[in-house]
Coordinates of C-alpha atoms in Angstrom, one line a residue:
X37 CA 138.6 74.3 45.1
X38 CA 138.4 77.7 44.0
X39 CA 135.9 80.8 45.5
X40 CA 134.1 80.0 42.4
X41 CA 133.6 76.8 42.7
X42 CA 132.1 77.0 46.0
X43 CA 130.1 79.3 45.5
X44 CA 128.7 77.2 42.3
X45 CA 128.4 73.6 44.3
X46 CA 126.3 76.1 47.5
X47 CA 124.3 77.8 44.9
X48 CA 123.5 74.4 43.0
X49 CA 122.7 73.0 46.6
X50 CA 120.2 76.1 47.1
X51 CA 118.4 75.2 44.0
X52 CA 118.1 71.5 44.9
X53 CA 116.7 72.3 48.2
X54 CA 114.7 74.7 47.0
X55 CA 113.2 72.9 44.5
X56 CA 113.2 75.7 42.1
X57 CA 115.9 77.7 39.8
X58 CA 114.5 81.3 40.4
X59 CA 117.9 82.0 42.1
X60 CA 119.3 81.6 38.0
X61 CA 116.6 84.1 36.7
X62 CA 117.9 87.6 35.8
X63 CA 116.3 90.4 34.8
X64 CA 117.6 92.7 32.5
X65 CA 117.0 95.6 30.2
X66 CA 118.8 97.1 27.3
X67 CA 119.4 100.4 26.1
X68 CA 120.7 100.9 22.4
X69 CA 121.8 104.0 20.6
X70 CA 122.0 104.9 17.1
X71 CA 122.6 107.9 15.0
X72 CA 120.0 108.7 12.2
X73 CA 121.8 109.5 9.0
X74 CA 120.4 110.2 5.4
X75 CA 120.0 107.2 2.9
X76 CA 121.7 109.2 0.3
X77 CA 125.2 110.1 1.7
X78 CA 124.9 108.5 5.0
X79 CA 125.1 112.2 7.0
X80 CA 123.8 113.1 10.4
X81 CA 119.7 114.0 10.0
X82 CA 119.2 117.7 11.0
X83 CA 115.6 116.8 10.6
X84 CA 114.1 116.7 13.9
X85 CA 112.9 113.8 16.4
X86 CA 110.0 112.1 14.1
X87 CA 107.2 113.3 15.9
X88 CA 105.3 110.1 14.7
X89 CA 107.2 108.4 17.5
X90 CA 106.3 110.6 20.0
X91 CA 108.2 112.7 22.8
X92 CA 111.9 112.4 23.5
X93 CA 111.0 113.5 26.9
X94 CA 108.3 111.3 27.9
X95 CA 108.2 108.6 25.4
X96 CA 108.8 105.1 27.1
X97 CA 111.0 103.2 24.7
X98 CA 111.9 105.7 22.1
X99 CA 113.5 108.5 23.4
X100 CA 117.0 110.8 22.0
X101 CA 120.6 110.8 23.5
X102 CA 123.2 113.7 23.6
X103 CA 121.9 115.1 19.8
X104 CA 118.9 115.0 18.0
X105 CA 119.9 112.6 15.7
X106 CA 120.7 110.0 18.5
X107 CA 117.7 107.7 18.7
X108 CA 118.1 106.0 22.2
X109 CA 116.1 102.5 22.2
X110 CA 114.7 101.1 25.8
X111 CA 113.2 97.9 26.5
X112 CA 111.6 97.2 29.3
X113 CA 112.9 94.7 31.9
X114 CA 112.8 91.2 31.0
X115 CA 113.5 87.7 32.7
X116 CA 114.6 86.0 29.5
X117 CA 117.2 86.9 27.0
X118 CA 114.4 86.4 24.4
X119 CA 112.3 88.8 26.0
X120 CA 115.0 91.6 25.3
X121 CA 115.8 90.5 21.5
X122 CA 111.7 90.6 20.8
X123 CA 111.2 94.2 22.0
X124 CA 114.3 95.7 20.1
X125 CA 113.2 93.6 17.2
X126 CA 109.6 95.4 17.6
X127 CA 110.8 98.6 18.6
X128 CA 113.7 98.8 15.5
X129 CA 111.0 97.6 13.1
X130 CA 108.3 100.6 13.9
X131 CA 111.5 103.2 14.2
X132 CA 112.7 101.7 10.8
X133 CA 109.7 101.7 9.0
X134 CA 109.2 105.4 10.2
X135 CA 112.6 106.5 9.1
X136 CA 112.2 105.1 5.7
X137 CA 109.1 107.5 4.8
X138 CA 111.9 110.6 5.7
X139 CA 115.0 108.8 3.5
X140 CA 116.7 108.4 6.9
X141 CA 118.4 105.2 8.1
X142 CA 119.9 104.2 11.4
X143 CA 124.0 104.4 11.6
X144 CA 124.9 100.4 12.8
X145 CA 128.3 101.6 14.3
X146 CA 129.7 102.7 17.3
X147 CA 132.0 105.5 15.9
X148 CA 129.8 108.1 13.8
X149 CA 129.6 109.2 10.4
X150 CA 130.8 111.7 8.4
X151 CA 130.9 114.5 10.6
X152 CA 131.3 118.3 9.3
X153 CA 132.6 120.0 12.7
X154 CA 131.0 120.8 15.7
X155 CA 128.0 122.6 14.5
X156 CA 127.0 119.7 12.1
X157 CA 125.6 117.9 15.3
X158 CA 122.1 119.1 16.1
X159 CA 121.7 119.4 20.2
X160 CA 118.6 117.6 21.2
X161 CA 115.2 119.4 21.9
X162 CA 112.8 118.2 24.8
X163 CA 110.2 121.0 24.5
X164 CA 110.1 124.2 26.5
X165 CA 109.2 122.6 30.0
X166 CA 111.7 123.2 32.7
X167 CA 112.8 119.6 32.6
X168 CA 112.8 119.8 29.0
X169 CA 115.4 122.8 29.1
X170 CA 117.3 121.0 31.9
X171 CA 118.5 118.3 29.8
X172 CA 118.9 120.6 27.0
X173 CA 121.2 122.7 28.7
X174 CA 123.0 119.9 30.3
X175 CA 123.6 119.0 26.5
X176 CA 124.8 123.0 26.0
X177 CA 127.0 122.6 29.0
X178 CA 128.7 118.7 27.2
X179 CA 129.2 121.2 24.1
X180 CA 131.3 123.6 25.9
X181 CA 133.4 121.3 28.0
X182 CA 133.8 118.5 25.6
X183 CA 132.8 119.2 22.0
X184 CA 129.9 117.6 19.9
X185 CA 131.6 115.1 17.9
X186 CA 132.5 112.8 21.0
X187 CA 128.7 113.0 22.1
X188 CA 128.1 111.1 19.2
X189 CA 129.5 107.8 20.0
X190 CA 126.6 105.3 20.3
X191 CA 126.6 101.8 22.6
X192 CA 124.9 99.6 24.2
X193 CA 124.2 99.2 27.9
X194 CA 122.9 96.4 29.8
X195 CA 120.5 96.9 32.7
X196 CA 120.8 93.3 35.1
X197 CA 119.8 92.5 38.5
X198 CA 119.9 89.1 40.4
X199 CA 116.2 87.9 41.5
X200 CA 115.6 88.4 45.4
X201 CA 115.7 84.1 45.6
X202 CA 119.5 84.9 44.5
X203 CA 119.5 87.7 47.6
X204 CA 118.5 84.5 49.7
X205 CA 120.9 82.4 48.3
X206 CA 123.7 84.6 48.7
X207 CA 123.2 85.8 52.5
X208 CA 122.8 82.5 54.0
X209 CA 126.0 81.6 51.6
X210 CA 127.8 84.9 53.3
X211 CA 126.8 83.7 56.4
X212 CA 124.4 87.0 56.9
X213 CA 121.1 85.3 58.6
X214 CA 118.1 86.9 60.4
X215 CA 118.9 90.6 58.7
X216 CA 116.9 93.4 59.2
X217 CA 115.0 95.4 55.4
X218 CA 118.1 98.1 55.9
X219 CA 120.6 95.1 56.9
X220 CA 119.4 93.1 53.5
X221 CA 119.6 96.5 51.3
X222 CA 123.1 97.4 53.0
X223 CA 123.5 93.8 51.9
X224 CA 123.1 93.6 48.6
X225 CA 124.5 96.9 47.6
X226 CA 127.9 95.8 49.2
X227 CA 127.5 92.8 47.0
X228 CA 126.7 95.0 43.3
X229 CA 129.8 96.7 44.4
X230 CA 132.0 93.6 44.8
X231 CA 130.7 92.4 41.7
X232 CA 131.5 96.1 40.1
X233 CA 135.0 95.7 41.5
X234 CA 135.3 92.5 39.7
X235 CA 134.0 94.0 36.8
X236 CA 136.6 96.5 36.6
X237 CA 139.6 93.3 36.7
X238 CA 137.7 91.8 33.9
X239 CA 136.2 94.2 31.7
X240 CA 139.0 94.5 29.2
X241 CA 137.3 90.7 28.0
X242 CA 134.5 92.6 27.2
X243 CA 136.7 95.3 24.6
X244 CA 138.4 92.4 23.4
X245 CA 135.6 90.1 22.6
X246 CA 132.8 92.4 21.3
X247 CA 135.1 95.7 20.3
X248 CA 134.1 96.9 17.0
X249 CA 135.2 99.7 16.6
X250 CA 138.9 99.6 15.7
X251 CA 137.8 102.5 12.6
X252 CA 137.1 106.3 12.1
X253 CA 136.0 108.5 9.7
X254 CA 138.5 111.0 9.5
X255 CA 136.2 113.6 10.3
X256 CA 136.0 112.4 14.2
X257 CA 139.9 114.3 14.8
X258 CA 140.8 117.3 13.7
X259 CA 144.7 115.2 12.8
X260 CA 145.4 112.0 12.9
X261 CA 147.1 110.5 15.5
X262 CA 150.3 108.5 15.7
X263 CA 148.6 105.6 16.8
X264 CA 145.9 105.5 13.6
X265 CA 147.2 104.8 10.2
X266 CA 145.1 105.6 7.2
X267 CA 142.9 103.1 5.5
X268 CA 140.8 103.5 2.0
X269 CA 138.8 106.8 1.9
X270 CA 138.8 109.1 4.6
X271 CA 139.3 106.1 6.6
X272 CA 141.7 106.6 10.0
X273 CA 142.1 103.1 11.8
X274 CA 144.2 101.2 14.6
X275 CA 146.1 98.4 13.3
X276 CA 145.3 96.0 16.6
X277 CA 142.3 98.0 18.4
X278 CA 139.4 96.7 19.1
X279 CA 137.4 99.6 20.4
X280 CA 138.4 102.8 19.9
X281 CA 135.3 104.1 22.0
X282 CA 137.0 102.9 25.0
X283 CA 140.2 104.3 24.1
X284 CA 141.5 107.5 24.8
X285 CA 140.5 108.4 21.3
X286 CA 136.9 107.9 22.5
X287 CA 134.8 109.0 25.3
X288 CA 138.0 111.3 26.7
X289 CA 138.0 113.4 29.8
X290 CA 141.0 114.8 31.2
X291 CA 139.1 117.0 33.6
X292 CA 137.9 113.3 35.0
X293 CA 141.0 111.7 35.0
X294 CA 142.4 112.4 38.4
X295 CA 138.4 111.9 39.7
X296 CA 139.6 108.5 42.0
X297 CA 136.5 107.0 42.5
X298 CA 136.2 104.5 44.9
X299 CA 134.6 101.2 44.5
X300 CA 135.1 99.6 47.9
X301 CA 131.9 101.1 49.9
X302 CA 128.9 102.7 48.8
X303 CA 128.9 105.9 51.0
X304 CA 131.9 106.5 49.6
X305 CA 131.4 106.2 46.2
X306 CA 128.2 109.0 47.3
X307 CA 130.4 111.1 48.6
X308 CA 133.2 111.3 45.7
X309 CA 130.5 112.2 43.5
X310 CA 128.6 114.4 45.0
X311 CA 132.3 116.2 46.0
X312 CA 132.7 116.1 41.9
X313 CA 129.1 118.2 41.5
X314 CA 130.3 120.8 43.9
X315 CA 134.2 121.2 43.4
X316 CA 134.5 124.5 40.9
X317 CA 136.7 123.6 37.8
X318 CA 138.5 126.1 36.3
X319 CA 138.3 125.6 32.7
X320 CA 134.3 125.9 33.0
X321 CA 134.6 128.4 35.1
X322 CA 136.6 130.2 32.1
X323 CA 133.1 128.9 29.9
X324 CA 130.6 130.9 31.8
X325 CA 127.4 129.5 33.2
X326 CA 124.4 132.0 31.8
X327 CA 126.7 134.6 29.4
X328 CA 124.0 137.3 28.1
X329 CA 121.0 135.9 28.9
X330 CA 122.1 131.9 27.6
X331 CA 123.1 129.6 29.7
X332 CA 125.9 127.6 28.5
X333 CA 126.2 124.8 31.1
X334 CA 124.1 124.1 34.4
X335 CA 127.2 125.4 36.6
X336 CA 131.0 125.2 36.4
X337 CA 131.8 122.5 38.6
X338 CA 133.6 118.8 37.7
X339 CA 130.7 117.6 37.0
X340 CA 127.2 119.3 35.6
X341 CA 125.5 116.8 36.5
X342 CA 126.0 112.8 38.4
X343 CA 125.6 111.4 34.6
X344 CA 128.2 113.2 33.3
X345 CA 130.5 110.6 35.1
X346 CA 131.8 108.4 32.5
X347 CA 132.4 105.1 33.6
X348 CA 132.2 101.8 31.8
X349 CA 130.2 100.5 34.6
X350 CA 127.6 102.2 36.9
X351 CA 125.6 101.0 40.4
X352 CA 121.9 102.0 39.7
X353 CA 118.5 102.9 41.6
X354 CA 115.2 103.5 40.0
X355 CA 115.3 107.5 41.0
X356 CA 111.9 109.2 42.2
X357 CA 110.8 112.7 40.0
X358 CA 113.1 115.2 41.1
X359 CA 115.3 112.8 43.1
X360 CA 119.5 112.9 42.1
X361 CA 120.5 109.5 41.5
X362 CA 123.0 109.5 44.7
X363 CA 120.3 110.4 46.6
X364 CA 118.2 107.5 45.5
X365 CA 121.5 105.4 46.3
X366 CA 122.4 106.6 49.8
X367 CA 118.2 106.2 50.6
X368 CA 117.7 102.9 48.9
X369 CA 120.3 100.7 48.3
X370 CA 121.8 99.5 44.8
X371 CA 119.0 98.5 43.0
X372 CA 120.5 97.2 39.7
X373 CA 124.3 97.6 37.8
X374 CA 124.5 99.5 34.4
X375 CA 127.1 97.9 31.8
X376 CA 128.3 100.8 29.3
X377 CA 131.4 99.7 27.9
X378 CA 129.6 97.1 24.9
X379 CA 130.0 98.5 21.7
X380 CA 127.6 98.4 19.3
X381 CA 127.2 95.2 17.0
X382 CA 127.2 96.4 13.1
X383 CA 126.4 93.0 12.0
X384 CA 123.0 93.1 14.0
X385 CA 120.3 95.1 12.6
X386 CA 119.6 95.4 16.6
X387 CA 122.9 96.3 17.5
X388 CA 123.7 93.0 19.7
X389 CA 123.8 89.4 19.2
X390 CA 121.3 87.1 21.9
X391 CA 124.6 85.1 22.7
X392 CA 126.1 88.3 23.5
X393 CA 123.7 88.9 25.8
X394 CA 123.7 85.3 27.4
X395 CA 127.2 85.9 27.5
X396 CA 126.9 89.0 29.3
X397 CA 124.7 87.3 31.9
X398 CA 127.9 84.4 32.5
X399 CA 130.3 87.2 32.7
X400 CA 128.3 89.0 35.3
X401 CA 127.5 86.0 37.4
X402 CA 131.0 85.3 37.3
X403 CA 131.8 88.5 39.0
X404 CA 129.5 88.0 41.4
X405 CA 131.1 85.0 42.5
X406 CA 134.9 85.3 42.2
X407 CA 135.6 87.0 45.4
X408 CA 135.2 90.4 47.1
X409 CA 138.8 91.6 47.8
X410 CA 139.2 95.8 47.9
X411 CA 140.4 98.0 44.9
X412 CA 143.4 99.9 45.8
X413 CA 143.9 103.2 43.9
X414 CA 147.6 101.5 42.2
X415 CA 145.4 98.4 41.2
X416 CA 142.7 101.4 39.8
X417 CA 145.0 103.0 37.6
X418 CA 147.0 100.4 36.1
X419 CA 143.0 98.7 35.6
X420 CA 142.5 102.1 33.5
X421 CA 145.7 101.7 31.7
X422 CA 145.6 98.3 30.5
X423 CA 141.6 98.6 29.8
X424 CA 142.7 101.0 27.6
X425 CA 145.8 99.1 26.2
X426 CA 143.7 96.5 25.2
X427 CA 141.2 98.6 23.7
X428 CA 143.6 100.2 21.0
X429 CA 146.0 96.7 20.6
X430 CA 144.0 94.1 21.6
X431 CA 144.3 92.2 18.4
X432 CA 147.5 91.1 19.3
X433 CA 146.6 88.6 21.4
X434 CA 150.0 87.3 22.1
X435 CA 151.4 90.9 22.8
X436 CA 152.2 91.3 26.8
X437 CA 150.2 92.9 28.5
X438 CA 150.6 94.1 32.6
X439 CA 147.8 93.3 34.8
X440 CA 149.1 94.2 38.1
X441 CA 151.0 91.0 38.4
X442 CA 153.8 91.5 35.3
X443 CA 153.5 91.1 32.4
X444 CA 151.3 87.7 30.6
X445 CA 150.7 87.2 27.1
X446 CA 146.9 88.2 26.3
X447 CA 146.2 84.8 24.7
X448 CA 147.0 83.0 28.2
X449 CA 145.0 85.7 30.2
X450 CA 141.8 85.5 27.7
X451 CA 142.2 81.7 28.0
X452 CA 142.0 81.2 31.6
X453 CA 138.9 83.2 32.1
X454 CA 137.2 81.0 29.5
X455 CA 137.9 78.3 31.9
X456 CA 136.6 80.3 34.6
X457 CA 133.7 81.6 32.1
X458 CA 133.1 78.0 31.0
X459 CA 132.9 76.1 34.5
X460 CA 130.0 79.2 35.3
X461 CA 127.8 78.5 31.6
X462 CA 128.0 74.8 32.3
X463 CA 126.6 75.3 35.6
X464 CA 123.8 77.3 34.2
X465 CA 123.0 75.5 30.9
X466 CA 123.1 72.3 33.7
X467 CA 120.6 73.7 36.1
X468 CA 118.2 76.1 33.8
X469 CA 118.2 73.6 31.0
X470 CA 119.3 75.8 28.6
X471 CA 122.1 75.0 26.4
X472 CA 123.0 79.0 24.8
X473 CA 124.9 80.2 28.1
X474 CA 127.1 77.0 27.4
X475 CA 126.7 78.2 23.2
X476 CA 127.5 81.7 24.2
X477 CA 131.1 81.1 26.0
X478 CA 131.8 78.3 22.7
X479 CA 131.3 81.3 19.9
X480 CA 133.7 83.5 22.2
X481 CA 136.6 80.8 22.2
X482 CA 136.5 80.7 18.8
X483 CA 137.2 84.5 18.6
X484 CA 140.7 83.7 20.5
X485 CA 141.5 80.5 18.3
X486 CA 140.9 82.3 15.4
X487 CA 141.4 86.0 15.5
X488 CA 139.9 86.9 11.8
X489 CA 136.1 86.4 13.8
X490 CA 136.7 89.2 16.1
X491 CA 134.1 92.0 15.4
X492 CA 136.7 94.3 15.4
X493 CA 138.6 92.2 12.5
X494 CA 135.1 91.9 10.7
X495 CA 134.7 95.8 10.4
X496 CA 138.3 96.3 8.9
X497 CA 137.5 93.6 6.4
X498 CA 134.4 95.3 5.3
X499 CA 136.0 98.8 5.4
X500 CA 138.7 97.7 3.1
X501 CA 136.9 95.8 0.8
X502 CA 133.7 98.5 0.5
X503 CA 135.9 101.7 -0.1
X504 CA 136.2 103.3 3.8
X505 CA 134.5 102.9 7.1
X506 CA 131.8 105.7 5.8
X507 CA 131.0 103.7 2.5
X508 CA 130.9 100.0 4.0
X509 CA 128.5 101.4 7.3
X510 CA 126.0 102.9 5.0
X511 CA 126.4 100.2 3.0
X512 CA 125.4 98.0 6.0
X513 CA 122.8 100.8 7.2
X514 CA 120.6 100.2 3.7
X515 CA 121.0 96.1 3.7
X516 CA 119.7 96.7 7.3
X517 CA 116.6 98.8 6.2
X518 CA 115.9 96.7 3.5
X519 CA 115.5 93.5 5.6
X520 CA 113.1 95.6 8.0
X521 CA 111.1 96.9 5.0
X522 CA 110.9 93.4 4.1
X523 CA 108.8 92.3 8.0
X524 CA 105.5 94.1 7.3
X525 CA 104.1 95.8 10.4
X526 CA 101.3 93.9 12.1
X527 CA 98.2 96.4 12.9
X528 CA 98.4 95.1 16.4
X529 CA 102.2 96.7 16.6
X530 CA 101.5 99.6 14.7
X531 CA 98.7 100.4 17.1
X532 CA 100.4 100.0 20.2
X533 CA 103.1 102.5 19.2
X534 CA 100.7 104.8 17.8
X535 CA 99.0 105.1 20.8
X536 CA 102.7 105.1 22.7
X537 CA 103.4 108.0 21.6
X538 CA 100.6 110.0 21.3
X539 CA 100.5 109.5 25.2
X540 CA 103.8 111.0 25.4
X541 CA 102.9 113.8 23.4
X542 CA 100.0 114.7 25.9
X543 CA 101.9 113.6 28.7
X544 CA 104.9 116.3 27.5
X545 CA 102.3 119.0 27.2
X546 CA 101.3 118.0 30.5
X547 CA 104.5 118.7 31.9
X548 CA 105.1 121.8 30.1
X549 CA 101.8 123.2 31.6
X550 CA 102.6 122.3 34.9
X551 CA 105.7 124.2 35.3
X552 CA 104.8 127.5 37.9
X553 CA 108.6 129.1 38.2
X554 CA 110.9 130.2 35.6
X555 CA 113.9 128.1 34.6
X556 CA 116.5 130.1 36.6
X557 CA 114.4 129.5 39.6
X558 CA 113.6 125.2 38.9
X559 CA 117.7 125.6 38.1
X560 CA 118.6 126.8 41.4
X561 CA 116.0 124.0 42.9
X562 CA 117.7 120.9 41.1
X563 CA 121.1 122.1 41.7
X564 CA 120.8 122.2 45.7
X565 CA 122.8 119.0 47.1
X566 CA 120.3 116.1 48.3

């Protein structure tokens, strides 16, 4: 039998004694982004955050990414996959509504609009509070280094943790009995970092299955590039990507790209980073830090800032005010795992399906369970490689592809971790007694038997037939709108996220009137190693 097979048949026999399936509850939260565009042309809004949603810096579930114009959705953490889907369904609806009174619409794509240049993307605003100018010159500082047009790739990411019955399950399974609260933290952190290892074998399943963006607008390069061939108006596409957000047409960083960070223990993962916030580069150096009187990034080293890391996934602690979020690792332990590499869904109105999300839940599971065995740094870069191989010519699913064993067709390799997918939904639609994690791994074999139901293949098909990827998403933006005009808002909803965010409005005015240094001084504060 295989790893995962025994750790299935132990983990079924833990439920059975048990007497209960709360070691097959997950909890999870989702975070979706989404440009806001004008209904007319389907441009980026310069109008700013709709104050009748409240404060980007305090609001709970409505908040703003890298620009202005990038709404960033939150939900709250949730046991059931239903739970999820009903807050963005509640949260879209008021933001919808909201934006329809401005003739503003949400962008349902992963790769933006119609961009006019650098200066066409508004930097977002948090209010004159030190924190508030902290993120806004972290924002400055992306700018500088990386330009605005890449900031405005939206995604979605998936918040999960395992419930502590699952912590139970898995140290008597490990053989770890009688631990201490550090032993059990050490623990389970060693564990979200196996699992992350796993992730990183596996995550081009991901790009494959739910890529969709395989399209540009011309607009996002200043030339095309061999790779892209041109497609309707202004349209720039790869003939076999799936998602050319995960390419290196996306979210690129060459400054990061010798950053070897390690996956095997969690100090050292710490410490990489926190090497990364202090190691000067020169490039940034070359950018300034404050040039007459503006700063133009928080300092001039690899990184600004421990988020400014891109990774497609990311170990996670709930971080204190104040607190850096390695510092709330190294005290605390790996709380939950961040996944960042799903694009967004443009036939969702949401941005995501509820099987991808069961789906998600299988996949994650699975590499929990597969095995624990080290990353070397060879087996990390040829990872990188053929994650990003896959991401421009995945479509090709009998094209070879190298990973780290020779080459295999992509077909065989997709195939065989349905199996391994497939045994892990049974198990859970088995034990839970419901049938959509099984449903969930069925829609995503079809994908591989018939190629035309990919998302990425979906998007092309609309671009061509609807005159260019700029036409056919705001085409899709409006039919989206429309259908939430059509779900009146109850008074009960309407009231809870009027009183949302007037609360964050006070609480933002609380914050601002709190502040008792300057901002070179609070600067100086957050930037001291924890």
């Amino acid at each position: 039998m295989t790893t995962l097979t025994n750790a299935l048949q132990a983990l079924a026999t833990h439920c059975q004694q048990a007497a209960t399936t709360s070691a097959l509850t997950f909890h999870r939260g989702v975070e979706r982004e989404a440009l806001r565009v004008d209904r007319s042309e389907g441009h980026i809004s310069h109008k700013p955050h709709p104050k009748a949603l409240g404060s980007a810096l305090t609001h709970s579930s409505i908040t703003t990414d890298y620009s202005e114009s990038l709404m960033e959705f939150i939900t709250q953490v949730h046991p059931s996959v239903e739970g999820v889907i009903k807050e963005l369904d509640d949260i879209h609806n008021v933001v919808n509504h909201e934006l329809y009174k401005q003739d503003e619409c949400l962008w349902p794509a992963s790769m933006p609009c119609y961009l006019a240049g650098n200066k066409d993307v508004p930097i977002a605003y948090f209010g004159e509070s030190n924190t508030g100018k902290l993120k806004r010159t972290y924002r400055e500082g992306l700018s500088n280094r990386y330009g605005r047009i890449m900031q405005c790739i939206a995604g979605m990411h998936y918040n999960f943790s395992f419930d502590q019955d699952f912590w139970s399950f898995l140290e008597s399974y490990k053989g770890k009995t009688a631990l201490s609260q550090a032993e059990k933290q050490a623990f389970q952190s060693d564990s979200y970092f196996a699992l992350i290892r796993n992730f990183r074998r596996s995550s081009w399943m991901l790009s494959l299955l739910f890529g969709a963006s395989p399209a540009i607008d011309e607009s996002f390069l200043p030339k095309k590039p061999d790779s892209l061939e041109k497609l309707e108006k202004h349209t720039w596409f790869g003939p076999k990507a799936t998602s050319l957000r995960m390419s290196d047409l996306g979210y690129q960083n060459k400054a990061q790209a010798d950053l070897y960070v390690c996956y095997n223990e969690v100090d050292t993962y710490i410490s990489t980073v926190k090497k990364a916030l202090q190691t000067p580069y020169q490039r940034y150096q070359d950018i300034g830090v404050k040039v007459d009187g503006l700063y133009r990034q928080l300092n001039s080293n690899l990184l600004q800032i421990e988020n400014e890391y891109y990774s497609d996934i990311r170990p996670k602690r709930v971080t204190q005010p104040g607190e850096h979020p390695s510092a709330a690792l190294q005290a605390r332990g790996v709380e939950y795992i961040e996944v960042r590499i799903m694009d967004l869904d443009p036939s969702s109105s949401i941005g995501m399906q509820s099987s991808t999300l069961y789906f998600i839940d299988v996949f994650l599971l699975y590499c929990m369970l597969r095995g624990d065995e080290r990353l070397g740094s060879a087996e990390c870069n040829q990872l990188r490689k053929m994650q990003q191989e896959i991401a421009s010519h995945g479509r090709d699913l009998d094209m070879n592809f190298d990973f780290g064993q020779g080459p295999v067709k992509l077909r065989d390799k997709a195939e065989n971790m349905l199996d391994a997918l497939t045994e892990v939904a049974d198990f859970l639609s088995t034990k839970t007694g419901n049938p959509a994690y099984q449903q969930a791994v069925e829609v995503q074999k079809e994908k591989i038997t018939n190629e035309a139901l990919l998302p990425s293949a979906l998007l092309l098909e609309r671009s061509k037939t609807e005159q260019g990827y700029q036409s056919a998403m705001l085409a899709l933006s409006k039919e989206q709108q429309a259908n939430w005009m059509a779900c009146p808002l109850s008074d009960e909803l309407t009231h809870e996220f009027m009183e949302k965010a007037e609360r964050s409005l006070r609480e933002q005015e609380a914050i601002e009137a709190a502040d008792e240094v300057d901002f070179d001084t609070f600067l100086k504060g957050y930037l001291t190693p924890q």
